[in-house]
Coordinates of C-alpha atoms and ligand atoms in Angstrom, one line a residue:
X1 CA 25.6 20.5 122.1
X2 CA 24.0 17.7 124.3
X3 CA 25.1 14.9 121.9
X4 CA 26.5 12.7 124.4
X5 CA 22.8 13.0 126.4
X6 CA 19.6 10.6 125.1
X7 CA 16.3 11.1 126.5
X8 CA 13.6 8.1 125.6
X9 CA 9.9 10.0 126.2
X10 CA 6.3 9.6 125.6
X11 CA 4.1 12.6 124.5
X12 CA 1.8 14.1 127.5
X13 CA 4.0 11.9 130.1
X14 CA 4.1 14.5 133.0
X15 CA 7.5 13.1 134.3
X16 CA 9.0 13.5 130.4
X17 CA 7.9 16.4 130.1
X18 CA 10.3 17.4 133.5
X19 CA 13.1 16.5 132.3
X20 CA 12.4 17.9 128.4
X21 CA 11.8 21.4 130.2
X22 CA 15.0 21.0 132.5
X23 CA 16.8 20.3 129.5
X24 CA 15.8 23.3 127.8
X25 CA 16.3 25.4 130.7
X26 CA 19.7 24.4 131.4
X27 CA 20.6 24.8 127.2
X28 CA 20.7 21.8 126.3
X29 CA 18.9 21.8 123.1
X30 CA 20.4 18.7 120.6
X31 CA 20.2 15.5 122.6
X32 CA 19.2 12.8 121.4
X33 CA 15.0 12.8 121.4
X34 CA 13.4 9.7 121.1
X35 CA 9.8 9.7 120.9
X36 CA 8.3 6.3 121.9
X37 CA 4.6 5.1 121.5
X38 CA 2.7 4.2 124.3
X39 CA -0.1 2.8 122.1
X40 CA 2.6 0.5 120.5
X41 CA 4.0 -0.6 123.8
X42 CA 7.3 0.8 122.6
X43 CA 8.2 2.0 126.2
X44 CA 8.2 -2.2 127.2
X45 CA 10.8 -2.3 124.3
X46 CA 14.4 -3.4 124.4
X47 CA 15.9 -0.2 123.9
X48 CA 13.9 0.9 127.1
X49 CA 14.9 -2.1 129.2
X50 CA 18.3 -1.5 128.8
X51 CA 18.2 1.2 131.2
X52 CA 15.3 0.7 132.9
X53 CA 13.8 -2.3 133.8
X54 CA 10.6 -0.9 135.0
X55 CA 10.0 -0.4 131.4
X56 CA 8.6 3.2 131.8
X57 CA 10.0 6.8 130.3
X58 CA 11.3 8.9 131.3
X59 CA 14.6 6.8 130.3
X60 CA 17.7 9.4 130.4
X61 CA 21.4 8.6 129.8
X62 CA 23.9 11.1 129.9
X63 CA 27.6 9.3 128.6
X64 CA 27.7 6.4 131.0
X65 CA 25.5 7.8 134.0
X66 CA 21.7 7.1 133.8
X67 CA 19.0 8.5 136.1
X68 CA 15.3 7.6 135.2
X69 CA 13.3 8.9 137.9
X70 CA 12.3 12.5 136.7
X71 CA 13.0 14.5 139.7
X72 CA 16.3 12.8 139.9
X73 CA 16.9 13.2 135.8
X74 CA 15.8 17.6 137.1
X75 CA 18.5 17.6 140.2
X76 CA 21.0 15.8 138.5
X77 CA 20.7 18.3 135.3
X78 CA 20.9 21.0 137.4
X79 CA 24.2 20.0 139.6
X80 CA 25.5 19.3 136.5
X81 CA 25.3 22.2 134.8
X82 CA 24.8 24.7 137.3
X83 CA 26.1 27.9 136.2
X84 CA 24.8 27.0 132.5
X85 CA 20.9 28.7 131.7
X86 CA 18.4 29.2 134.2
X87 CA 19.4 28.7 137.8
X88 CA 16.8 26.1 139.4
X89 CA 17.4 26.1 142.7
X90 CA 17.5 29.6 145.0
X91 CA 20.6 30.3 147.3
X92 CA 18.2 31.5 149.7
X93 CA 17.4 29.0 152.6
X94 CA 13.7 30.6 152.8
X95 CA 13.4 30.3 149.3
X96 CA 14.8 26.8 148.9
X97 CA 13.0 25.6 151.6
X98 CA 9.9 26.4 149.3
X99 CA 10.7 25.5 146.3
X100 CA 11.5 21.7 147.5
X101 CA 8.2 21.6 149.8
X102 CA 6.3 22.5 146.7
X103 CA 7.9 20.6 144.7
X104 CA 7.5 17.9 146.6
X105 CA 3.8 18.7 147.1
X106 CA 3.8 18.4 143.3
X107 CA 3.6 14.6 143.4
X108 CA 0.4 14.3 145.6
X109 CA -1.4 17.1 143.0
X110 CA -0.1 14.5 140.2
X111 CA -1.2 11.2 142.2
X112 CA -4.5 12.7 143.0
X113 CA -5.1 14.1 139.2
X114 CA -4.2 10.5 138.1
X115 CA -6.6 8.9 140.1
X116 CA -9.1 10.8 138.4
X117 CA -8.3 11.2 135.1
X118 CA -6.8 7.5 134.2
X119 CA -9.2 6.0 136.8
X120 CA -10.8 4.0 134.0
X121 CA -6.9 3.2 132.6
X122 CA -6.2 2.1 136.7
X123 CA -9.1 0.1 137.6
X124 CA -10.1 -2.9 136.0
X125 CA -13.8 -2.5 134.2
X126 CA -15.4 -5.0 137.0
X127 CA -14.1 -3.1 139.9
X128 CA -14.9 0.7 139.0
X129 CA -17.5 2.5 141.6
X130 CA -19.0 6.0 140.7
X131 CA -18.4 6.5 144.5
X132 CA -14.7 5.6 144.1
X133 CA -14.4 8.1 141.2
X134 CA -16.6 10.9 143.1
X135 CA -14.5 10.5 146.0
X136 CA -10.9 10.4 144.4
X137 CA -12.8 14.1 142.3
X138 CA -13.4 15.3 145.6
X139 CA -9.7 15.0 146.8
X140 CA -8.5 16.5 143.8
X141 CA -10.6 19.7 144.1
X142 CA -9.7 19.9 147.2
X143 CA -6.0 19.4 146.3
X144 CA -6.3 22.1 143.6
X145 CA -7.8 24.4 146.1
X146 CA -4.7 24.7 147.9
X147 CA -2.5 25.5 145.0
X148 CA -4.7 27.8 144.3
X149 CA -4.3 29.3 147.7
X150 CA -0.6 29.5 147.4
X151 CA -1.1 31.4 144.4
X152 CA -3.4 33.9 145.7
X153 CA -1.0 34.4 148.7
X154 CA 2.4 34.8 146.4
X155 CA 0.9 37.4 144.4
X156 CA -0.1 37.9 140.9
X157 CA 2.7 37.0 138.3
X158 CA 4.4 34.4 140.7
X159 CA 5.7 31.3 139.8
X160 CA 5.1 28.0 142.3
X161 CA 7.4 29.1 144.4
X162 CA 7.5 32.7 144.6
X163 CA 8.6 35.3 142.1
X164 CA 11.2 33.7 140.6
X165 CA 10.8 30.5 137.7
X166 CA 12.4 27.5 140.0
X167 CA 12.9 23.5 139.6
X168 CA 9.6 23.5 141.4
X169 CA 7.8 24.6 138.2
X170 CA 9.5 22.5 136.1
X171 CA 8.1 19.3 138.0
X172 CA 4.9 20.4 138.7
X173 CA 3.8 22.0 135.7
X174 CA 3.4 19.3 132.9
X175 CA 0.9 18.1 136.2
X176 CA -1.0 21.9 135.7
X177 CA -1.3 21.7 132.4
X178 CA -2.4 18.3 132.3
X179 CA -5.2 19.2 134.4
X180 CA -6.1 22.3 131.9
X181 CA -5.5 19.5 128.6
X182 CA -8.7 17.6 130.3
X183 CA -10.8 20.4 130.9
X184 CA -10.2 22.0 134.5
X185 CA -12.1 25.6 134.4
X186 CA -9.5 28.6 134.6
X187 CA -13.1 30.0 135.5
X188 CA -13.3 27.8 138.8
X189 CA -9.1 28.3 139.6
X190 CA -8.6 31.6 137.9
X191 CA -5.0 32.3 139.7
X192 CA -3.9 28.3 138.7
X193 CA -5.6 29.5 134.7
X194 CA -3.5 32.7 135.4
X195 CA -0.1 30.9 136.0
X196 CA -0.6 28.3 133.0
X197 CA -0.9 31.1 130.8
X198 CA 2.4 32.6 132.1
X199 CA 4.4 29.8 131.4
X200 CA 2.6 28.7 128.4
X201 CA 4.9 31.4 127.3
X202 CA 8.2 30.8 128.5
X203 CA 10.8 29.4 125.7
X204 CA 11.3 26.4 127.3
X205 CA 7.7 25.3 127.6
X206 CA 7.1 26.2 123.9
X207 CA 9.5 24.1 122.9
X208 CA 8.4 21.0 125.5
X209 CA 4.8 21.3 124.6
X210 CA 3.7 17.7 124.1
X211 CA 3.5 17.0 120.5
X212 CA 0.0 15.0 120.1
X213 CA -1.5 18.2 121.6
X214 CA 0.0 20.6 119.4
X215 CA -1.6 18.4 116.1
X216 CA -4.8 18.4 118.1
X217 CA -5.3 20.9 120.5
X218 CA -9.0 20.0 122.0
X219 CA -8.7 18.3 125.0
X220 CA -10.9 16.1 127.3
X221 CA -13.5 18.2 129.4
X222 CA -13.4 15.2 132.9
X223 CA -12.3 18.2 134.7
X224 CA -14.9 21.3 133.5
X225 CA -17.6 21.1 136.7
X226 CA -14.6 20.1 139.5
Ligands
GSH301 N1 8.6 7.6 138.8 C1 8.7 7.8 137.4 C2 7.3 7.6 136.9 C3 7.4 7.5 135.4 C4 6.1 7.0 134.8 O1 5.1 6.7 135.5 N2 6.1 6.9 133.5 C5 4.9 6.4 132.8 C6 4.5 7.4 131.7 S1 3.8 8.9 132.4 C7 5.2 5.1 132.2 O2 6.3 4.9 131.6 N3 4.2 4.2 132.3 C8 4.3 2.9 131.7 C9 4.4 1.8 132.7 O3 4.5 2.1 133.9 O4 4.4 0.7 132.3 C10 9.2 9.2 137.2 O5 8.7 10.2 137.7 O6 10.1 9.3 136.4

C-alpha cells in the first residue's frame, strides 16, 4: 500500500506519534516503520542524517519528497491524500479556523508539559532550581486548565475541535496522553480524562499506541497532585 513512504520514529516521541496516527487515518497502513532507539543514540545515526540533519525523528520520506517536521509530515499527508480515509481538515471556515488555532495551541500545551516532565533531561544537574520546576508546574496547570475549559464548553463527546475527529487531534493528542502516561489525575481534569478515553479507542490510536507502553503499561506519577 504505502511502500514507497518510510517513517524513521522513536517510541513515546509526541511528534512520531502525529504522523503514525495521520498515517493511519489517511490508510496508509504498510510503510516502511522503522523504530529507532533513543537510548542507543540511533536517531544521531547515518540513516537519520540523511534526511535530516537535526538528527531528530520524526524522519519521513515519501518517494523523493521528505518533510520532517510533524505538522508539516500531518498537512502534507493530508493534501496528498485528501479524499483517501478520514478527512482532517473541515470545509467550514468556522470550523477550520478552530481546528488550526487549536492545533496550533497544541505546541505551547507540549512546550509547557516538556518543561516539566524532561526538566531534569533539559537542565544540566548544577543548574536545576525547585523554584524553576514549581514555576514551569504552575504554567502547565494553568495551561491544562484551559483545555479543559474548551472541553467543557464543546460539550461532552467532542473532539479538540468540536464534534468532529480533526488534524487538530492528531497533533495534539500524543501531547494528552503523554501527560496521562506520567500521571496527570483524570480526577483533577475529568473532561481532558474523558476525551483520552474516547480516542484511546479510535482504530488509528490503537494501532499508534507507543510500543514501550504497551510492554509496560505503568507510567510515571510527576503529574498526580498538578
Ligand atoms: N520539530 C520537530 C521536533 C521533533 C523532536 O523534537 N524530536 C525529538 C523526539 S520527541 C528528537 O528527535 N530529539 C532528539 C534530538 O533533538 O536530538 C517535530 O515536531 O517534528
Amino acid at each position: 500500500m504505502a511502500q514507497d513512504m518510510t517513517l524513521l520514529w522513536g517510541s513515546g516521541s509526541p511528534p512520531c506519534w502525529r504522523v503514525m496516527i495521520a498515517l493511519e487515518e489517511k490508510q496508509l497502513q504498510g510503510y516502511n516503520s522503522v523504530l529507532l532507539s533513543f537510548d542507543k543514540m540511533e536517531h544521531k545515526s547515518q540513516q537519520v542524517l540523511d534526511i535530516n540533519p537535526r538528527g531528530q525523528v520524526p524522519s519521513f520520506k515519501h518517494g523523493n519528497v521528505v518533510v520532517n517536521e510533524s505538522y508539516a509530515a500531518c498537512f502534507y499527508l493530508e493534501s496528498r491524500f485528501k479524499s483517501q480515509g478520514t478527512k482532517l481538515i473541515p470545509d467550514g471556515p468556522e470550523e477550520q479556523a478552530l481546528m488550526y488555532q487549536r492545533m496550533f495551541e497544541g505546541l505551547s500545551l507540549y512546550d509547557k508539559l516538556g518543561a516539566v516532565i524532561f526538566y531534569d533531561y533539559y537542565v544540566p544537574e548544577g543548574e536545576r532550581l525547585e523554584s524553576a520546576l514549581k514555576r514551569n508546574t504552575e504554567t502547565l496547570a494553568t495551561e491544562l486548565k484551559l483545555w479543559e475549559g474548551y472541553l467543557e464548553k464543546l460539550g461532552s463527546g467532542s473532539y479538540l475541535a468540536g464534534k468532529d475527529f480533526t488534524m487538530t487531534d492528531v497533533v495534539v493528542f500524543p501531547t494528552v496522553a503523554t501527560a496521562f502516561r506520567f500521571g496527570l489525575s483524570a480526577g483533577h481534569y475529568p473532561k481532558l480524562g474523558a476525551y483520552h478515553a474516547l480516542m484511546k479507542e479510535r482504530p488509528s490510536i490503537k494501532a499508534s499506541w507507543p510500543p514501550h507502553w504497551l510492554e509496560n503499561p505503568k507510567g510515571q506519577d510527576t503529574l498526580k497532585d498538578i
